Every structure is written in C-alpha cells, then in structure tokens.
CSV table of C-alpha atoms and ligand atoms in Angstrom, one decimal:
chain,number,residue,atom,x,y,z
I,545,UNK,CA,-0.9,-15.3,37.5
I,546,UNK,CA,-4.3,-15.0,36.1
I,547,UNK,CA,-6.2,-17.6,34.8
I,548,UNK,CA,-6.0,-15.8,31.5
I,549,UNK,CA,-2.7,-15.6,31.3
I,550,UNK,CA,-1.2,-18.2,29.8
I,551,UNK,CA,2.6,-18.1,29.3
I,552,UNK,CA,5.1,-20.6,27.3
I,553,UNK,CA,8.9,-20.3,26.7
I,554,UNK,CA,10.4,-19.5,23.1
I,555,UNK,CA,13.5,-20.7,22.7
I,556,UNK,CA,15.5,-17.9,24.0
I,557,UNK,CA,13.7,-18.3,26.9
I,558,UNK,CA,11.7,-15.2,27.0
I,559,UNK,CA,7.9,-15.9,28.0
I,560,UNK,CA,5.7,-14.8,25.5
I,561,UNK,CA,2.1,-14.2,26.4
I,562,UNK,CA,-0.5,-16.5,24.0
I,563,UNK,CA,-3.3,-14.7,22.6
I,564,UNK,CA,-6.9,-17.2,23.5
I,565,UNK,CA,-9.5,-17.7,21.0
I,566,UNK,CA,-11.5,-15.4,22.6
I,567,UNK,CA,-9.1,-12.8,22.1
I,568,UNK,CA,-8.5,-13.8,18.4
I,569,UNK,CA,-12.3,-13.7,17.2
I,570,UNK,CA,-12.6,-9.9,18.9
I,571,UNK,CA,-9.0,-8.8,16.9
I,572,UNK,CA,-9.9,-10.8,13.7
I,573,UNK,CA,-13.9,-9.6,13.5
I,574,UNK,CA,-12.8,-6.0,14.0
I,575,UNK,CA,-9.6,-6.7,11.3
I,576,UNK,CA,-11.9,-8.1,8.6
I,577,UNK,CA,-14.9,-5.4,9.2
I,578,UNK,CA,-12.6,-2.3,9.5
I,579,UNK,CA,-10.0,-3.0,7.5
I,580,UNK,CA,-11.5,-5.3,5.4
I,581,UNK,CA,-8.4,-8.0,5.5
I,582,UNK,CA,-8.9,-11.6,6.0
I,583,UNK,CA,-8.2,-13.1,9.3
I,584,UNK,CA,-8.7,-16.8,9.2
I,585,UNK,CA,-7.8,-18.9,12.2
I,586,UNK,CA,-4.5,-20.0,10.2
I,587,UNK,CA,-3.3,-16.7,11.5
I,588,UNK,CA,-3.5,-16.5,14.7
I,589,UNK,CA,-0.1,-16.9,15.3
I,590,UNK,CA,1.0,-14.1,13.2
I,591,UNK,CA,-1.3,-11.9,15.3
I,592,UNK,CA,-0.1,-12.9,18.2
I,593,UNK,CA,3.7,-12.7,17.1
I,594,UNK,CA,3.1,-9.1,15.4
I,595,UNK,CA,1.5,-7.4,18.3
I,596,UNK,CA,3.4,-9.4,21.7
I,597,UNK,CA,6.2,-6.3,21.9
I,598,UNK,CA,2.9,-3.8,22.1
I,599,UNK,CA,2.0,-5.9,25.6
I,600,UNK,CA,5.4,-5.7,26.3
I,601,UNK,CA,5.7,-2.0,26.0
I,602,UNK,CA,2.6,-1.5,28.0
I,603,UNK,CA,3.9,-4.4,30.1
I,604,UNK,CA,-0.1,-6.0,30.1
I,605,UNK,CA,-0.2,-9.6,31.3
I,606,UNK,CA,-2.9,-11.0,28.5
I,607,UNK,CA,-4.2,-10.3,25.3
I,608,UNK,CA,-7.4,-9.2,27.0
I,609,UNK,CA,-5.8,-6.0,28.3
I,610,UNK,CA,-4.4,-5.0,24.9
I,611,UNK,CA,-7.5,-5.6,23.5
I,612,UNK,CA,-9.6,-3.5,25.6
I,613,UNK,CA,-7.3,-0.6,25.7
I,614,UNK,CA,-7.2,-0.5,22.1
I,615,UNK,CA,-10.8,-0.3,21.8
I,616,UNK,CA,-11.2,2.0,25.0
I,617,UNK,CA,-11.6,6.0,23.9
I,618,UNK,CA,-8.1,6.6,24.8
I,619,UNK,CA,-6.6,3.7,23.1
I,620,UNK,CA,-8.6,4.2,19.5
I,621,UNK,CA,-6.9,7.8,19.4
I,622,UNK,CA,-3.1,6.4,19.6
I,623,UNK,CA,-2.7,2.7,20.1
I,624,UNK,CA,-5.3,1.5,17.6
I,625,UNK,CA,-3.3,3.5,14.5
I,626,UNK,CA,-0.3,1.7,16.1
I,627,UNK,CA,-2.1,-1.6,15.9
I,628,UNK,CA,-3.3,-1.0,12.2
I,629,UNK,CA,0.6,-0.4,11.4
I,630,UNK,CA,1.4,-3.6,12.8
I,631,UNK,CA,-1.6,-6.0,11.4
I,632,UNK,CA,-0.8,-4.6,7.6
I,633,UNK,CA,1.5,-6.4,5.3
I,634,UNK,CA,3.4,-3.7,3.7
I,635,UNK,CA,5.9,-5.7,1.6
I,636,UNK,CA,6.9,-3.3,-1.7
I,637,UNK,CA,9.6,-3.1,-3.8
I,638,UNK,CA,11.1,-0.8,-6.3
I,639,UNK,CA,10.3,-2.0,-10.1
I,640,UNK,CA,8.5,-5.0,-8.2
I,641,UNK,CA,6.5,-6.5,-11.3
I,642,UNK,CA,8.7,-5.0,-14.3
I,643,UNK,CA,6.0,-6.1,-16.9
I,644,UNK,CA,4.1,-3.6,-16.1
I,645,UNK,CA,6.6,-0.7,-15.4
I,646,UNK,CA,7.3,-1.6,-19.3
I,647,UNK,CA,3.8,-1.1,-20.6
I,648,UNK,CA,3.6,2.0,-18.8
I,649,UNK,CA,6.6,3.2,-20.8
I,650,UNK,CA,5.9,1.6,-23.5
I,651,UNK,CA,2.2,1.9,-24.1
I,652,UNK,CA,0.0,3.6,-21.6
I,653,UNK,CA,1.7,6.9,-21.5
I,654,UNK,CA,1.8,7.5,-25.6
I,655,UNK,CA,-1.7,6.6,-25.9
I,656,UNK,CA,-2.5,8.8,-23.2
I,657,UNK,CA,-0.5,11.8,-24.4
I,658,UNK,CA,-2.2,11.1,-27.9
I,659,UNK,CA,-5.3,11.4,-26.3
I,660,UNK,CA,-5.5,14.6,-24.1
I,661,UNK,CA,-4.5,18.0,-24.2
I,662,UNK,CA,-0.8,18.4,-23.2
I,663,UNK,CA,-1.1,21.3,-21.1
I,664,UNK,CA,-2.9,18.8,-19.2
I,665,UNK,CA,-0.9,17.0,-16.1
I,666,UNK,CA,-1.1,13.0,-16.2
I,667,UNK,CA,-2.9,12.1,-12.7
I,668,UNK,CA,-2.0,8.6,-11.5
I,669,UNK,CA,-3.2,7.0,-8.2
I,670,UNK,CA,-1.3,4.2,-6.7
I,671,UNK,CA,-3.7,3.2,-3.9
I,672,UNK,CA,-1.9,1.4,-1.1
I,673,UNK,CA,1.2,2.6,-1.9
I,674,UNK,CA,2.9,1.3,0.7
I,675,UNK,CA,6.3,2.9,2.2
I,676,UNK,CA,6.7,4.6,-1.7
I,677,UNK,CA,8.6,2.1,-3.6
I,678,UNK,CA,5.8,2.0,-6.4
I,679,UNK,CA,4.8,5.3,-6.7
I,680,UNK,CA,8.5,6.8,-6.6
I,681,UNK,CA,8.9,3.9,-9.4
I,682,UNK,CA,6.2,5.6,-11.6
I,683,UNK,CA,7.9,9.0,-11.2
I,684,UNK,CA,10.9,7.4,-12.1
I,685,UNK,CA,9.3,5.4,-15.4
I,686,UNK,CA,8.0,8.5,-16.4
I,687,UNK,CA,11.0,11.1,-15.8
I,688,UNK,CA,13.0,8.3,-18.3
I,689,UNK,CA,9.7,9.2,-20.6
I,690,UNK,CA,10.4,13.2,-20.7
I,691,UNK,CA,13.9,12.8,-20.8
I,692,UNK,CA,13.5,10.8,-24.0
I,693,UNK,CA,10.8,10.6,-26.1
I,694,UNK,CA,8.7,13.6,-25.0
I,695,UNK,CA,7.8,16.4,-22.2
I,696,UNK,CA,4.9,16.2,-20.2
I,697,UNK,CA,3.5,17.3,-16.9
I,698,UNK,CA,2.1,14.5,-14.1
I,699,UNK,CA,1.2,14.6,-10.9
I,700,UNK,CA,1.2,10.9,-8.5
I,701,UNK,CA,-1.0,10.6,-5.6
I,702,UNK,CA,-0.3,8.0,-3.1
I,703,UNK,CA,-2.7,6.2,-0.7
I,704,UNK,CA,-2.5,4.0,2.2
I,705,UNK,CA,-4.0,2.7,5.4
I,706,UNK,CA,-1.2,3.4,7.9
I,707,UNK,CA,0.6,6.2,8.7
I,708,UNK,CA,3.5,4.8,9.6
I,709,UNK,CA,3.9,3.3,6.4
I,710,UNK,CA,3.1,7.0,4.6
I,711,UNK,CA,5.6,9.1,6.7
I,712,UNK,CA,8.1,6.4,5.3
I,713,UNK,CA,7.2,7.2,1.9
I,714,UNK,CA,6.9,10.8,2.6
I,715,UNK,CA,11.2,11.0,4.2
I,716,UNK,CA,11.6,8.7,0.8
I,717,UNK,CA,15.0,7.7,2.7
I,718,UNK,CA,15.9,3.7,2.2
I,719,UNK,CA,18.6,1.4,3.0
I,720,UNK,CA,20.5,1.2,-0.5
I,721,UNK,CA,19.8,-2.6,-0.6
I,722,UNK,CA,16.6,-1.7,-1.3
I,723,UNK,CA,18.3,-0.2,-4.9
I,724,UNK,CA,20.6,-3.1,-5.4
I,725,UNK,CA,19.5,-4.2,-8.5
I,726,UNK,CA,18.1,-0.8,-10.4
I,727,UNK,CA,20.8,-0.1,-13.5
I,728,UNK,CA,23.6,2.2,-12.0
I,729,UNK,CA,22.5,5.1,-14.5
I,730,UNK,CA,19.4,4.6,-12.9
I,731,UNK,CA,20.6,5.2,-9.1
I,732,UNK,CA,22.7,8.1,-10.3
I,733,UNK,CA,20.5,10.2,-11.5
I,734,UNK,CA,17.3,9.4,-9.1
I,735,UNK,CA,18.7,8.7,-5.8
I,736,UNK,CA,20.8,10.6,-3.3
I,737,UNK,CA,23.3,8.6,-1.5
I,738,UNK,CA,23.9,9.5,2.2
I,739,UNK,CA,26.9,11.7,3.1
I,740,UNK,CA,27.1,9.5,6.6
I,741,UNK,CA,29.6,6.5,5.7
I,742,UNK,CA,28.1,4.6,8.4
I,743,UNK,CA,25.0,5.4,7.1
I,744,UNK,CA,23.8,3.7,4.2
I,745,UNK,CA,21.3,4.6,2.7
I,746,UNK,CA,19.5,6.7,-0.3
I,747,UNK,CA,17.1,9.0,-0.4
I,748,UNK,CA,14.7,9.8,-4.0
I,749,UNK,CA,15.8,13.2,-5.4
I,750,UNK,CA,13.4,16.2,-5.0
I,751,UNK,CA,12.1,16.6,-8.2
I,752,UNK,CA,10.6,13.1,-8.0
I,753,UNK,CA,9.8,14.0,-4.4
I,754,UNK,CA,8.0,17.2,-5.3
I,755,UNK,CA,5.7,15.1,-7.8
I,756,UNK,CA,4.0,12.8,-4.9
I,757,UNK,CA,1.3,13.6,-2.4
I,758,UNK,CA,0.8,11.3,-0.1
I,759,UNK,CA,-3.1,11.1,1.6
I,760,UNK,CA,-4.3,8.3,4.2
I,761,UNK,CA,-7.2,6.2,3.0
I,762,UNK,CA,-9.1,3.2,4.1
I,763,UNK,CA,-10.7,0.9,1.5
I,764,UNK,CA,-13.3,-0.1,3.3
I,765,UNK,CA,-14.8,3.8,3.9
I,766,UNK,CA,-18.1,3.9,1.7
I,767,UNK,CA,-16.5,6.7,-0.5
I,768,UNK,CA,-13.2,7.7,-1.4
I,769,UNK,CA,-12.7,11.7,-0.6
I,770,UNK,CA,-9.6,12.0,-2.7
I,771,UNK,CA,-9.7,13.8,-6.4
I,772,UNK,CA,-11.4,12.2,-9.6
I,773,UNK,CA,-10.4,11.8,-13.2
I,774,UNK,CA,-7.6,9.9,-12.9
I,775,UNK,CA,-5.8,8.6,-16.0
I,776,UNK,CA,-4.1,5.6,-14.6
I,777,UNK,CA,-4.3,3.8,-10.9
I,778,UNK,CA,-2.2,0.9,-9.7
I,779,UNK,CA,-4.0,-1.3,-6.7
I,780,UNK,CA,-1.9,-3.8,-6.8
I,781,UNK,CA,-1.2,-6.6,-4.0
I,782,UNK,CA,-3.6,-4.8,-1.5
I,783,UNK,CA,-7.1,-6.7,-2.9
I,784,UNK,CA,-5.3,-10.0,-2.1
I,785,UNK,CA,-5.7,-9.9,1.4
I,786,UNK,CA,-9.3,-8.6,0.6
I,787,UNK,CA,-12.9,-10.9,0.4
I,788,UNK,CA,-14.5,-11.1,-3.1
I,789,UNK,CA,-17.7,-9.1,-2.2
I,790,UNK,CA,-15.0,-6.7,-1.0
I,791,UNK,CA,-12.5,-6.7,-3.6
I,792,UNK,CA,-15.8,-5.7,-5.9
I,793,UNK,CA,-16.7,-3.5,-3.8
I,794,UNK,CA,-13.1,-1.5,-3.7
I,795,UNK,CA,-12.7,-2.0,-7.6
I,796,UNK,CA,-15.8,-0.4,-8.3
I,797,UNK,CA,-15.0,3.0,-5.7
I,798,UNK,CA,-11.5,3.0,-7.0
I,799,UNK,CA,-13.0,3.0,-11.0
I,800,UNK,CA,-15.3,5.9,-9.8
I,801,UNK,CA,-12.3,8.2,-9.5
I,802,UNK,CA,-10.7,6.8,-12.7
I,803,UNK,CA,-11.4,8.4,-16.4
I,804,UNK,CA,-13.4,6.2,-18.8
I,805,UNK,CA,-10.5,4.5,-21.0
I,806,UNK,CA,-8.4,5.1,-18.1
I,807,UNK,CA,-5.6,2.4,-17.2
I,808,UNK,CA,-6.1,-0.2,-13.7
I,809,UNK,CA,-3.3,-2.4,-12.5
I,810,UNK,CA,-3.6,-4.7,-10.4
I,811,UNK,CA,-0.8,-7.0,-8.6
I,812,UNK,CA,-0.1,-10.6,-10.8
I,813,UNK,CA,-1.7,-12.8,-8.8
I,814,UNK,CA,-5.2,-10.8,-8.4
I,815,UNK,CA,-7.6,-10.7,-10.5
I,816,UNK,CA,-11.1,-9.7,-11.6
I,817,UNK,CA,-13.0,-12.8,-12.8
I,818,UNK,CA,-16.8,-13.3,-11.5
I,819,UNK,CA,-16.6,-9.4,-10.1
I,820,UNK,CA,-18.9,-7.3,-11.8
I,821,UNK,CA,-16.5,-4.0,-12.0
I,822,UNK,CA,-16.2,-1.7,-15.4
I,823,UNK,CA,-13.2,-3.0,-16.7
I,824,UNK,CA,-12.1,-4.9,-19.3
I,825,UNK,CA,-8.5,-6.6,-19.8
I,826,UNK,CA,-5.8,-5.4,-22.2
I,827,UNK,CA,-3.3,-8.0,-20.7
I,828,UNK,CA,-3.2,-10.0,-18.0
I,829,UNK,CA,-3.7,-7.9,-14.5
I,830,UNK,CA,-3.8,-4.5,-17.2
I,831,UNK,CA,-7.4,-3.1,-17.6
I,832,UNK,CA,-9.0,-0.5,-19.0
I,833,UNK,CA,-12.4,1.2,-18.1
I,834,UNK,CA,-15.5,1.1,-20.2
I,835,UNK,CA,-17.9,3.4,-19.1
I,836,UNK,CA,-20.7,2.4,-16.6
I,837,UNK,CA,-24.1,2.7,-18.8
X,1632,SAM,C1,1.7,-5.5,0.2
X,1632,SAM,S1,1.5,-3.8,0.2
X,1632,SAM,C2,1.5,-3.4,-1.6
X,1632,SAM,C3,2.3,-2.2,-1.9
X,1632,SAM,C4,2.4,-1.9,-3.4
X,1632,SAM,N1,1.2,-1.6,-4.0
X,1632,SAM,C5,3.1,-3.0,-4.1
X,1632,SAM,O1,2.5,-3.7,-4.9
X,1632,SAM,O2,4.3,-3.2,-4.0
X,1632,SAM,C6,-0.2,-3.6,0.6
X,1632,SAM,C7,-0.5,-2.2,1.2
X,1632,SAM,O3,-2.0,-2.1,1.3
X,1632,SAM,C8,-2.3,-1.4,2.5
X,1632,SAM,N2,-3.6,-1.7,2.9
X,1632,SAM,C9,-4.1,-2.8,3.5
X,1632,SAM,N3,-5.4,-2.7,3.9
X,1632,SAM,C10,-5.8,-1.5,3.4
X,1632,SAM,C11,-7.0,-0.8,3.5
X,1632,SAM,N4,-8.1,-1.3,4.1
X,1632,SAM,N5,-7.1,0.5,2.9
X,1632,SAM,C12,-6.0,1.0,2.4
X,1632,SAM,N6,-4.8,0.4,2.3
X,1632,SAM,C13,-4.7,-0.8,2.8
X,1632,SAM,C14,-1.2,-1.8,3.5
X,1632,SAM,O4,-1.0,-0.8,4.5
X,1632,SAM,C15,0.0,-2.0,2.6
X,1632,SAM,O5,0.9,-0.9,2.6
C-alpha cells in the first residue's frame, strides 16, 4: 500500500479511501475559485463521500490520483464535468417556496402585461435551474394565467452549472413522487403519466416543454453570454453556497441582463443586505431593479 493511501472500514465493511488535507485544499481552492462555492474544512467529508465511487470506477488507490487526472488535459475534457455534477447541490422542488409562485400570479405578471406591449413575449430567466422543477413551475403558474385571466406569450430560459443536471431538465421525466402534493387538476392537465406500470413516473407535457431552453452557464465567468432584457429572473438557493463579494458580484451580472423595473427572486433564506446591487425590495426575497445611474 502506499503511504498515501490510507484505508478505514465503513460499516459494511467496504474500505473507503480517505481524502488527506493535502488533497482537500487542492479540490476545495479549485471549488471556491471556479465554481465560486464555499468549501470550508467542515466539508471535507462530504467531498470525500460524493466523489469515492469516481475512484472506484477508475479503481485509483488515493485521492491524489483522482485529483491529478481530473486536472490532467485528458481528465478536464470528461472527468472534470463529471466531478462538477457531483460537487453541486442540486436539491429543487416543484412549487418549492409557494409565496412566491403566488406573487407571480398574483402580482408580477398583471403589472407586467400592464406595462408592455402584448405582442411582446414575457422573458424569464431562472438561473440555476436545476434538474427543471422551477422553471417547469413558472410555465405552469403562467399557463393557469392564460387559461384564466388573460392570453399572453412567454418564453423561460433556464441556466445551470452541470450538465447532467440540464439533460435532466431537458427529458423533463420524474418519478411521480416528485408531484405528490401538486392539486390533482394540476397533474392532469401538466403532466404525462407513464404508460409502463412498473414505471412510475411523469413527464411535463409539450407545450410547457416547448416554452423552455435550457443553456449551461457558470456564475463565476466574467460575463454572462445569454440574451438581455429580461422581465423577471429567479436565482434562488444557488447564492447560498456563494461568498459575499461573490454573491455581489453574480447579482450585479445577473441584473445586467434584467429590464429596469424588472422582477429578482431570490431563495428565502438569501438575501441582499450590505451588497451594493440595483435592487430594491418589494417583499421579503422579491426585488425590483432601479436603474444603475
Ligand atoms: C439547490 S439548486 C437550486 C435550484 C432551484 N433554483 C431551486 O431553488 O429549487 C442550486 C443549483 O445551482 C447550480 N450552481 C451551483 N454553482 C453554480 C455556478 N457557479 N454557476 C451556475 N450554477 C451553479 C447547481 O448546479 C444547482 O443545480
């Protein structure tokens, strides 16, 4: 055994490789400067626990191995991605946060429809979008608006870091626990089930399908090549995992792209106290811009 290889039995008796220090501070510098997410030594062992079946698979003795293949050229054009997907928290949910699904109902979309030309579609962002639980949400928040109160056309780009996570929201296909507690009229009208008994599972019906586009992004790139002029953008519980000086930094890119007056959401407990971005609350984790003079 090498003297970097240090082993220790979980309890089913498997031996699981322990990632060093050494290995921890190359991983966590390259996390936080990349991808702009925290690592603090408190999460070492999540690290460790999220990327042991990628040693496995490669069948590398020590974290050093990984490590170097994933930074050597032929590792950062497959295993690195494959590394990204693992290191991101993609938890999401369908109506996750129902305060704000309300307002958009509610508020947002009559003031907006008030305020533009209606030949014009509504452009909405949801940046880090996850496997498309929030942005197939929107479509569905605003389909219920059309049906009704009034017709208008929209358009919903999603965003995220990982791929894997986009193709996900791209097949749109979930287990239908994930739709448990949406209202049955709900499910019937916006979800698909499967025809395969064994099976279970949903998938989001094509017109809401046809509404999304799906585009990878990283936060952390100095600017964002997607469209502008969006009317509304959701960010929500991607900033937490984020620095201050980094969280401004995002804000103020993602408000570039986002029409003066424009609606920004972010997740309930986020927030944008001491950051100098151009927004100014209309409820708690609701903003609006004000222009940058
Ligand atoms: C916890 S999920 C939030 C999903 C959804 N917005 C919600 O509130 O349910 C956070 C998402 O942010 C993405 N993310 C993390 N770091 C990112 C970065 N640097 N650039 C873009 N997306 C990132 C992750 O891949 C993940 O899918």
């Amino acid at each position: 055994m090498s003297d970097q290889k240090i082993e220790s039995q979980n309890l089913a008796g498997i031996y699981k490789i322990q990632m060093t220090d050494a290995d921890f501070n190359r991983l966590s510098i390259f996390i936080n400067r990349e991808l702009g997410i925290k690592m603090p030594k408190e999460k070492k062992i999540m690290l460790q626990s999220r990327l042991q079946k990628r040693l496995n698979e490669f069948s590398f003795n020590t974290f050093r191995e990984y490590i170097d293949y994933v930074f050597s050229n032929a590792g950062k054009q497959t295993e690195l991605l494959k590394m990204i997907d693992l290191v991101t928290t993609n938890k999401t949910d369908f109506f996750r946060e129902p305060v704000h699904f309300e307002f958009l109902y509610e508020k947002v979309i009559p003031e907006i429809l008030n305020n533009i030309n209606s030949r014009q579609p509504v452009k909405i962002w949801s940046a880090g979008c996850s496997s498309g639980e929030e942005p197939y949400t929107i479509a569905i928040v605003l389909s219920e608006f059309i049906e009704n109160v009034q017709y208008f056309d929209y358009s919903i780009f999603g965003t995220d870091l990982s791929f894997r996570i986009l193709d996900k929201a791209l097949n749109a296909i979930y287990t239908d626990d994930r739709i448990a507690n949406i209202p049955m009229s709900i499910k019937k009208k916006y979800f698909l089930k499967s025809k395969d008994n064994q099976n279970k599972t949903v998938r989001v019906i094509p017109e809401l399908r046809s509404k999304l586009s799906l585009q990878r992004l990283n936060f952390m790139d100095y600017s964002y090549d997607v469209p502008g002029d969006y009317d509304i953008i959701f960010c929500r519980n991607v900033l937490i995992y984020f620095d201050r000086d980094t969280q401004e930094k995002v804000i103020n890119r993602l408000c570039y792209k986002l029409k003066n007056n424009g609606y920004f959401f972010l997740g309930h407990s986020e927030s944008i106290t001491g950051l100098n971005v151009p927004l100014k609350q209309v409820k708690p984790t609701i903003f609006k811009k004000i222009s940058y003079e």
